[in-house]
Coordinates of C-alpha atoms in Angstrom, one line a residue:
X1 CA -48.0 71.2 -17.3
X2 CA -51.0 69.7 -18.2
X3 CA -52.6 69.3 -21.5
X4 CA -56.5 68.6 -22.1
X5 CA -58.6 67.7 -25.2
X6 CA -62.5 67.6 -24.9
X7 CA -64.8 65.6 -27.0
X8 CA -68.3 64.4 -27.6
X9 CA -69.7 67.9 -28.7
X10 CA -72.2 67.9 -31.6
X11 CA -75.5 69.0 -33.2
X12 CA -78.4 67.3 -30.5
X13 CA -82.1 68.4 -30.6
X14 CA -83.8 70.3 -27.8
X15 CA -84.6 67.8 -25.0
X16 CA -81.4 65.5 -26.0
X17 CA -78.2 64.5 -24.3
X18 CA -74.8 64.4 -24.8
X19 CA -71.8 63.6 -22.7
X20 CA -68.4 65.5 -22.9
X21 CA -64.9 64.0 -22.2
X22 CA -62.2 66.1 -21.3
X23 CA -58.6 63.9 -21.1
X24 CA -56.0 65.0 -19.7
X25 CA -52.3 64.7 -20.1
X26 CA -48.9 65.3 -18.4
X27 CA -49.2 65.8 -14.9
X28 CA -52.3 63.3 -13.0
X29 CA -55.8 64.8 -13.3
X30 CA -56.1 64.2 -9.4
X31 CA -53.7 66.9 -9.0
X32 CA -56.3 69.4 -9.9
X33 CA -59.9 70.1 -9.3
X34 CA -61.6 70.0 -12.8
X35 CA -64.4 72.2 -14.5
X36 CA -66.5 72.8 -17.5
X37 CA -67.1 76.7 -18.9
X38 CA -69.3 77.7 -22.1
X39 CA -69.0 80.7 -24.3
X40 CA -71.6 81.1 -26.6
X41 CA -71.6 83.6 -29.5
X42 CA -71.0 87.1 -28.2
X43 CA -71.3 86.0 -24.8
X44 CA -68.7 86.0 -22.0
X45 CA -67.6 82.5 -20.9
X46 CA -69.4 81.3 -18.2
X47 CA -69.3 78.4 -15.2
X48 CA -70.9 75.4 -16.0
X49 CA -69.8 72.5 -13.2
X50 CA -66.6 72.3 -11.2
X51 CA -65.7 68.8 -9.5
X52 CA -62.9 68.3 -6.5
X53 CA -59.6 66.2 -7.2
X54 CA -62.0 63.1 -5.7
X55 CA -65.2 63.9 -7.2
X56 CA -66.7 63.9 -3.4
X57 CA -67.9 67.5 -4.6
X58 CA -69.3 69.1 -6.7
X59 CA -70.5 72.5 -8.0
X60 CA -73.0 73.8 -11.0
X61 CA -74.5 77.0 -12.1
X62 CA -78.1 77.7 -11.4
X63 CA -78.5 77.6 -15.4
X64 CA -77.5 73.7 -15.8
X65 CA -78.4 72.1 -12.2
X66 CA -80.6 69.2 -12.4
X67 CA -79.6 68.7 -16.2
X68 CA -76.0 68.3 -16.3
X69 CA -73.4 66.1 -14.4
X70 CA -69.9 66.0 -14.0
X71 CA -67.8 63.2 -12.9
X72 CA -64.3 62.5 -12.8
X73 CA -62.3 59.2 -13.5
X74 CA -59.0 59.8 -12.3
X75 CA -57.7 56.1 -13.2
X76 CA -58.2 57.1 -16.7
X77 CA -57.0 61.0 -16.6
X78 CA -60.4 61.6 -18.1
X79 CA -63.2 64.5 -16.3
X80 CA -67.1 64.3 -18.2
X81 CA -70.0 65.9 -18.0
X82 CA -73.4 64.3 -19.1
X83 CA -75.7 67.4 -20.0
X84 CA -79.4 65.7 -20.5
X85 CA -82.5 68.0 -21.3
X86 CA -80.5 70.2 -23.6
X87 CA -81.9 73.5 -24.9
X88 CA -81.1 75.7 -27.3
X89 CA -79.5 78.4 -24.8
X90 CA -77.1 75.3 -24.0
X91 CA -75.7 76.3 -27.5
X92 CA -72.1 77.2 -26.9
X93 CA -68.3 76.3 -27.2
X94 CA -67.5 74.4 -24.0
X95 CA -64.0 74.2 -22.3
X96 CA -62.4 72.3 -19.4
X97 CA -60.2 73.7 -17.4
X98 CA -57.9 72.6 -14.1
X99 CA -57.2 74.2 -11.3
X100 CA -54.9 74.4 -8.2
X101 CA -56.6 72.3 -5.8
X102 CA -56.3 75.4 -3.0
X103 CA -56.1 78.4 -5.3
X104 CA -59.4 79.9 -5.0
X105 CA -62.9 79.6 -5.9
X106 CA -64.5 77.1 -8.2
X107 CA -66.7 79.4 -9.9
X108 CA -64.0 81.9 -11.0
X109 CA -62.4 81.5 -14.2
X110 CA -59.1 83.4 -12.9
X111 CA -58.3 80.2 -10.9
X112 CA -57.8 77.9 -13.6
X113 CA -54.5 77.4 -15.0
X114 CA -54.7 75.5 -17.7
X115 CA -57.6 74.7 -20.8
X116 CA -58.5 73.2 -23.3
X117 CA -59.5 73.9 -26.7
X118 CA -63.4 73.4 -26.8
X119 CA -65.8 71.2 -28.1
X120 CA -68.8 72.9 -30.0
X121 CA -72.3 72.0 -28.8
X122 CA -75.6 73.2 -31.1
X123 CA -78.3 72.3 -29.6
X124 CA -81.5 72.9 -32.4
X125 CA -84.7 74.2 -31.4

């Protein structure tokens, strides 16, 4: 089992940054690949970033590359992900997740096991 709890979300105006946290709990983080989703309002949840269990790679959707980052500390249990140049479309609940290191692809929701339970981020136009 393993337990995760974002933070860092908040209100930021367009062109800002903020940078999640996702720790993590129970079993080690390095267990698991790591990655961020976002649902916004009356949207489906979507990929944001995945990471490997030793941050050597990593993944984003077209949407958020070049803006957002995410990194992995796995001395401290803790996954991030730095979003600069923040727009309004950015605007969304945002989730980490873990998955099996070999059970599937990064992109897919269906892979990950366990989440989180979100940190809001508004972005204000």
């Amino acid at each position: 089992q393993v337990q995760l709890v974002e933070s860092g979300g908040g209100l930021v105006q367009t062109g800002g940054s903020l940078r999640l946290s996702c720790a993590a709990s129970g079993r080690t983080v390095s267990s698991y690949a790591m990655g961020w989703f976002r649902q916004a309002p009356g949207k489906r949840r979507e990929f944001i970033a995945a990471i490997n269990w030793d941050g050597s790679s990593t993944y984003y959707a077209d949407s958020v590359k070049g803006r957002f980052t995410i990194s992995r500390d796995n001395a401290k249990n803790t996954v991030f992900l730095q979003m600069n140049s923040l727009k309004p479309e950015d605007t969304a609940v945002y989730n980490c997740a873990a998955k099996p290191l070999y059970s599937g692809s990064y992109y897919s929701q269906a892979y990950y096991d366990y989440w989180g339970q979100g940190t809001q981020v508004t972005v204000s136009s």
